[in-house]
XYZ file of C-alpha atoms in Angstrom:
422
model
C 46.173 98.215 41.214
C 44.076 101.414 41.594
C 45.488 104.551 43.223
C 44.741 104.519 46.957
C 44.858 107.489 49.328
C 46.688 106.553 52.536
C 47.647 108.120 55.869
C 51.272 108.981 56.694
C 52.221 110.992 59.761
C 55.991 111.114 59.223
C 57.984 112.205 56.175
C 61.709 111.487 55.914
C 63.626 113.501 53.361
C 66.441 111.157 52.411
C 70.025 112.425 52.633
C 73.476 111.502 53.829
C 72.586 112.469 57.397
C 69.640 113.893 59.300
C 69.786 117.636 59.950
C 66.734 117.768 62.153
C 63.026 117.520 62.766
C 59.971 119.628 61.915
C 56.917 119.020 64.090
C 53.421 120.374 63.587
C 52.147 121.135 67.083
C 51.091 124.051 69.261
C 52.566 125.494 72.425
C 52.249 124.465 75.171
C 50.075 121.418 74.300
C 52.983 119.375 72.934
C 55.348 120.326 75.786
C 55.232 116.932 77.512
C 56.101 114.980 74.364
C 58.950 117.377 73.483
C 60.410 117.214 76.973
C 60.343 113.427 76.951
C 62.186 113.230 73.622
C 64.527 116.225 73.744
C 64.846 117.216 77.414
C 68.341 118.435 78.299
C 69.679 118.037 74.741
C 69.219 121.479 73.141
C 72.187 123.856 72.949
C 70.337 127.001 71.869
C 66.700 128.089 71.631
C 65.486 130.998 69.536
C 61.885 132.091 70.081
C 60.005 134.529 67.868
C 56.575 134.089 69.492
C 53.349 135.986 68.891
C 53.737 139.541 70.198
C 50.143 139.892 71.494
C 49.367 142.310 68.661
C 45.661 141.444 68.381
C 46.076 140.792 64.634
C 45.736 137.885 62.223
C 48.905 137.644 60.125
C 48.782 136.448 56.549
C 50.857 134.780 53.889
C 50.731 135.661 50.210
C 50.801 132.492 48.098
C 51.645 132.234 44.418
C 49.494 129.893 42.385
C 50.860 127.683 39.654
C 53.553 128.417 37.095
C 51.956 131.711 36.064
C 51.938 133.007 39.633
C 55.687 132.432 39.980
C 56.533 133.886 36.587
C 54.540 137.091 37.129
C 55.515 137.367 40.803
C 51.959 138.307 41.757
C 50.393 136.400 44.697
C 46.942 135.109 43.859
C 45.861 133.801 47.263
C 45.995 135.299 50.761
C 46.179 132.670 53.506
C 46.157 132.995 57.317
C 49.685 132.442 58.659
C 48.920 132.698 62.392
C 46.377 134.236 64.750
C 47.853 136.609 67.346
C 44.573 137.448 69.066
C 44.185 136.624 72.766
C 41.166 136.992 75.064
C 43.339 138.941 77.497
C 46.963 139.471 78.485
C 46.734 136.880 81.261
C 46.148 134.039 78.784
C 49.021 135.200 76.603
C 51.307 135.379 79.628
C 50.275 131.902 80.755
C 51.111 130.490 77.318
C 54.520 132.152 77.413
C 55.173 131.022 80.986
C 54.516 127.386 80.067
C 56.573 127.699 76.880
C 59.583 129.260 78.643
C 59.397 126.648 81.400
C 59.535 123.991 78.683
C 62.539 125.773 77.150
C 64.416 125.595 80.433
C 63.804 121.832 80.516
C 64.943 121.377 76.907
C 68.241 123.235 77.315
C 71.559 121.648 78.178
C 73.388 123.097 81.147
C 75.670 124.914 78.679
C 72.710 126.156 76.655
C 71.325 129.631 75.962
C 68.018 131.143 74.864
C 67.220 134.187 72.700
C 63.675 135.579 73.049
C 62.687 137.946 70.224
C 59.987 140.415 71.273
C 58.823 143.989 70.633
C 57.741 146.924 72.799
C 54.276 145.505 73.549
C 55.442 142.686 75.810
C 59.135 143.412 76.325
C 58.874 144.534 79.955
C 56.609 141.613 80.887
C 58.894 139.093 79.180
C 62.000 140.486 80.891
C 60.442 139.897 84.314
C 59.188 136.453 83.283
C 62.621 135.446 81.973
C 64.214 136.647 85.235
C 61.764 134.463 87.138
C 62.225 131.297 85.061
C 65.941 131.499 84.170
C 67.172 133.643 87.047
C 68.317 137.265 87.078
C 71.928 136.145 87.342
C 71.616 134.305 84.014
C 70.638 137.435 82.077
C 73.329 138.181 79.493
C 72.105 140.851 77.059
C 69.195 142.938 75.921
C 70.020 143.033 72.207
C 68.500 145.858 70.184
C 67.833 144.898 66.562
C 67.496 148.262 64.842
C 66.090 148.628 61.322
C 64.813 151.346 58.992
C 61.674 149.766 57.567
C 58.189 150.390 58.911
C 55.695 153.229 59.090
C 56.133 156.897 59.905
C 54.494 157.800 63.212
C 53.220 161.312 63.861
C 52.088 161.118 67.486
C 55.266 159.442 68.807
C 58.768 158.595 67.568
C 58.681 155.840 64.928
C 59.285 152.387 66.411
C 62.264 151.017 64.546
C 63.623 148.184 66.666
C 62.893 144.835 68.272
C 64.413 143.467 71.470
C 66.112 140.065 71.786
C 66.508 138.925 75.396
C 69.589 136.715 75.787
C 69.753 134.375 78.822
C 71.878 131.409 79.840
C 70.651 128.136 81.335
C 73.507 128.265 83.859
C 76.752 130.119 84.421
C 78.667 127.427 82.515
C 77.072 128.462 79.205
C 78.799 128.362 75.812
C 79.350 131.647 73.949
C 81.871 132.513 71.217
C 81.943 136.191 70.231
C 84.839 135.571 67.823
C 82.547 133.442 65.660
C 80.605 136.553 64.553
C 83.112 139.182 63.328
C 81.840 142.330 61.612
C 83.594 144.968 59.468
C 85.133 147.861 61.359
C 82.969 150.965 61.318
C 84.585 154.182 60.111
C 82.095 156.316 62.027
C 82.937 154.648 65.327
C 86.667 155.160 65.028
C 86.977 158.616 63.459
C 87.963 160.136 66.818
C 91.013 157.866 67.051
C 94.539 158.663 65.870
C 95.626 156.875 62.690
C 99.150 155.461 62.468
C 101.284 152.687 60.968
C 103.455 150.417 63.115
C 107.006 149.216 62.413
C 105.666 146.250 60.403
C 103.631 148.465 58.113
C 100.245 147.597 59.643
C 97.819 150.490 59.895
C 95.917 151.006 63.106
C 93.893 153.479 65.113
C 94.688 154.229 68.713
C 93.265 155.945 71.744
C 94.894 156.735 75.097
C 92.884 156.084 78.237
C 94.194 156.376 81.818
C 97.706 156.715 80.455
C 97.515 153.493 78.421
C 97.421 153.261 74.628
C 94.868 150.953 73.013
C 95.484 149.962 69.394
C 92.872 148.668 66.947
C 94.420 147.276 63.778
C 92.516 147.751 60.508
C 93.179 144.153 59.447
C 91.728 142.681 62.645
C 87.993 141.932 62.879
C 85.595 143.844 65.067
C 82.702 142.256 66.932
C 79.095 143.353 67.412
C 77.852 144.996 70.584
C 74.307 144.771 71.874
C 72.871 147.121 69.204
C 72.588 145.369 65.831
C 71.988 147.934 63.114
C 73.919 146.126 60.372
C 71.227 143.533 59.569
C 68.264 144.975 57.721
C 64.655 143.861 57.692
C 63.671 141.899 54.589
C 62.642 144.180 51.747
C 59.554 143.438 49.685
C 61.554 142.094 46.727
C 64.131 140.163 48.765
C 64.745 136.674 47.274
C 64.380 135.187 50.786
C 60.736 136.271 50.940
C 58.265 133.409 51.411
C 55.114 135.518 51.791
C 55.058 135.415 55.631
C 54.503 138.932 57.016
C 56.839 138.571 60.020
C 59.666 136.605 58.374
C 63.141 137.275 59.810
C 66.341 137.471 57.710
C 68.680 134.483 57.618
C 71.636 136.704 58.595
C 70.006 137.479 61.938
C 69.642 133.798 62.806
C 73.100 132.965 61.492
C 74.666 135.431 63.928
C 72.665 134.047 66.842
C 73.455 130.432 65.954
C 77.158 130.980 65.284
C 77.876 132.730 68.585
C 75.957 130.236 70.743
C 76.529 126.810 69.154
C 79.113 124.591 67.508
C 78.759 122.253 64.527
C 76.491 119.318 65.309
C 74.695 121.091 68.177
C 70.898 121.033 68.385
C 69.083 124.343 67.769
C 65.415 124.727 68.681
C 62.611 127.079 67.567
C 59.124 126.491 69.008
C 57.423 129.133 66.817
C 59.078 128.186 63.540
C 56.954 130.297 61.173
C 58.601 130.487 57.762
C 61.501 128.287 58.898
C 64.416 130.734 58.982
C 65.926 129.064 62.062
C 65.892 125.632 60.414
C 67.420 126.984 57.197
C 70.201 128.857 59.023
C 70.955 125.914 61.335
C 71.150 123.350 58.531
C 73.325 125.616 56.389
C 75.771 126.041 59.295
C 76.030 122.325 60.067
C 73.782 122.372 63.137
C 70.826 120.115 63.816
C 67.405 121.650 64.356
C 64.137 121.010 66.163
C 61.429 123.331 64.844
C 57.775 123.341 65.898
C 54.772 125.274 64.596
C 51.029 124.733 64.809
C 50.370 125.770 61.196
C 50.542 123.210 58.360
C 51.414 126.119 56.076
C 54.479 126.942 58.206
C 55.666 123.329 58.118
C 55.169 123.170 54.351
C 57.069 126.428 53.721
C 59.912 125.348 56.012
C 60.227 121.960 54.311
C 60.285 123.646 50.926
C 63.007 126.098 51.992
C 65.113 123.262 53.390
C 64.856 121.349 50.129
C 65.994 124.446 48.235
C 68.897 125.150 50.609
C 72.316 124.255 49.116
C 73.066 120.747 50.376
C 69.415 119.902 50.956
C 68.464 118.564 47.541
C 68.187 114.771 47.682
C 71.887 113.917 48.109
C 72.597 116.479 50.825
C 71.256 116.572 54.384
C 68.031 114.828 55.314
C 65.312 115.864 57.748
C 62.088 114.545 59.205
C 58.602 116.080 59.211
C 56.056 114.957 61.771
C 52.665 116.340 60.783
C 49.134 114.997 60.300
C 48.012 114.526 56.724
C 44.710 115.550 55.177
C 42.216 112.710 54.737
C 39.459 114.714 53.049
C 37.418 113.769 50.022
C 39.988 114.656 47.365
C 40.980 113.168 44.031
C 44.681 112.311 43.886
C 45.888 110.050 41.110
C 49.378 108.971 40.080
C 50.939 106.069 38.245
C 54.222 104.197 38.511
C 56.144 102.345 35.818
C 58.449 99.758 37.460
C 61.773 98.826 35.867
C 64.724 96.727 36.990
C 66.653 99.383 38.903
C 64.339 102.402 38.883
C 60.749 103.601 38.854
C 59.142 106.301 36.741
C 56.375 108.084 38.622
C 53.838 110.398 37.000
C 51.223 112.671 38.506
C 47.852 112.237 36.804
C 45.256 114.317 38.641
C 44.592 116.343 41.775
C 41.406 118.017 42.921
C 39.996 118.918 46.331
C 37.207 120.911 47.928
C 39.591 123.850 48.312
C 40.597 123.836 44.646
C 36.956 123.747 43.571
C 36.009 126.572 45.942
C 38.898 128.804 44.820
C 38.559 127.863 41.151
C 42.134 126.572 40.922
C 42.416 123.935 38.238
C 44.812 121.176 37.279
C 48.115 121.005 39.138
C 48.189 124.745 39.934
C 47.160 124.001 43.527
C 50.208 121.736 44.026
C 53.195 123.663 45.368
C 55.495 120.653 45.839
C 55.371 116.898 45.491
C 57.621 113.926 46.134
C 57.925 110.332 45.013
C 59.273 107.719 47.377
C 58.345 104.674 49.406
C 56.060 104.033 52.358
C 56.645 101.635 55.240
C 53.897 101.655 57.859
C 52.955 105.320 58.338
C 56.412 106.636 57.344
C 56.976 108.092 53.872
C 60.592 108.233 52.652
C 61.004 110.870 49.962
C 63.485 110.039 47.200
C 62.904 112.755 44.600
C 60.911 115.994 44.670
C 59.639 118.741 42.402
C 59.195 122.125 44.091
C 57.896 125.375 42.656
C 60.064 128.461 43.033
C 60.920 131.630 41.155
C 63.825 129.719 39.575
C 61.711 126.628 38.750
C 58.089 127.779 38.460
C 56.969 124.789 36.398
C 56.136 121.603 38.272
C 57.658 118.419 36.887
C 54.876 115.871 36.574
C 57.132 112.883 35.856
C 60.209 111.859 37.887
C 62.620 108.919 38.145
C 63.536 107.315 41.470
C 65.662 104.317 42.503
C 64.181 101.042 43.703
C 64.110 100.899 47.510
C 62.370 98.865 50.200
C 58.697 99.633 50.675
C 55.674 100.411 48.519
C 56.002 103.196 45.902
C 54.127 106.262 47.136
C 53.431 109.865 46.162
C 53.119 112.871 48.499
C 51.680 116.192 47.344
C 51.651 119.445 49.330
C 49.092 121.988 48.176
C 49.258 125.778 48.453
C 47.386 125.591 51.793
C 50.197 123.476 53.256
C 48.100 120.304 53.429
C 49.895 117.096 52.540
C 48.259 114.009 51.035
C 49.622 110.585 50.100
C 48.591 107.950 47.599
C 49.788 104.603 46.305
C 50.018 105.104 42.543
C 48.545 102.764 39.939
C 51.061 100.293 38.606
C 51.647 100.305 34.843
C 53.597 97.400 33.399
């Protein structure tokens, strides 16, 4: 049987249980479908939307084994376009998106909207309108040291995260996010040791003594200066310009959800929300219009501890490329397993960029197809730790037709039925 390119719109990463769903779609066009499937079931929503900057943001991609070994990106790709004809169109998009968010949230749910100084004031008024002024909880300041040095104004070194509840019966657990006690914040207090030998600091206010024991945790206020921006050489870096640190999302998720709850991100980008949610035992629903974003998120999930084959599973709903490409693979059936080998890949993009062989493949999987659903059994993914792509893998015999999925450096996924070799 000759290799045949096929169409698959859903990918299921096999695991003990499903951690969540990645959907390629744009806001607010897919709002109706999301509301029908997930309305009233989301515990927490984190949004890191476009900031109306007027810029096109990029991703630096590494090409092939050499690109990962040298650490030098060889291809610059568009991550997302943050240019709008005018503010009114941006505001309309955000209004429709936030209205959708209100419909997705459970009554006990909360929403965190991450924004900067450009649209902060507008978003605060819009959130008041959609969620109600009485449901405003915090204006969190995320302060960091990275960025440029302004000369005509004070350097802008913070973002704002607007925190709102769906209703007054919302869930919030401050004790889930303890932080170390700060020496600088308690140096005005009197140090002492109690009768049990525990050291503490105390302050007297209105005739009453307040004690703060050194062995008890502290908790963050509404200024977060203990989580830094990602540095250029940070291992978390995916190449996305506006990627957020996992620690930031972990704090947000831990204080607003419990294990098994559904977390949602409608501008998923590099997938930090999905990675943090899955690592903390939460389910996720992440949406982004870019195939590159979906590909990067899927790759990060696979590399997350617990996500490799026998750990948690997840589902990707995204259109596949049906262009004039050459994708060849072969399968060697046995009694209880299959051996699958990549043979060749070439596309218009690879020819245009002069990328040869398998260098344009960033990840690939072998599995089985039933209808238009591909079930991934085993994968090979490029990373700094494993820059070389395995071209031959073993997988168990399962129901369905053996199938291969490749994801190229542009985030496009393609599927083929490999040639059978007996």
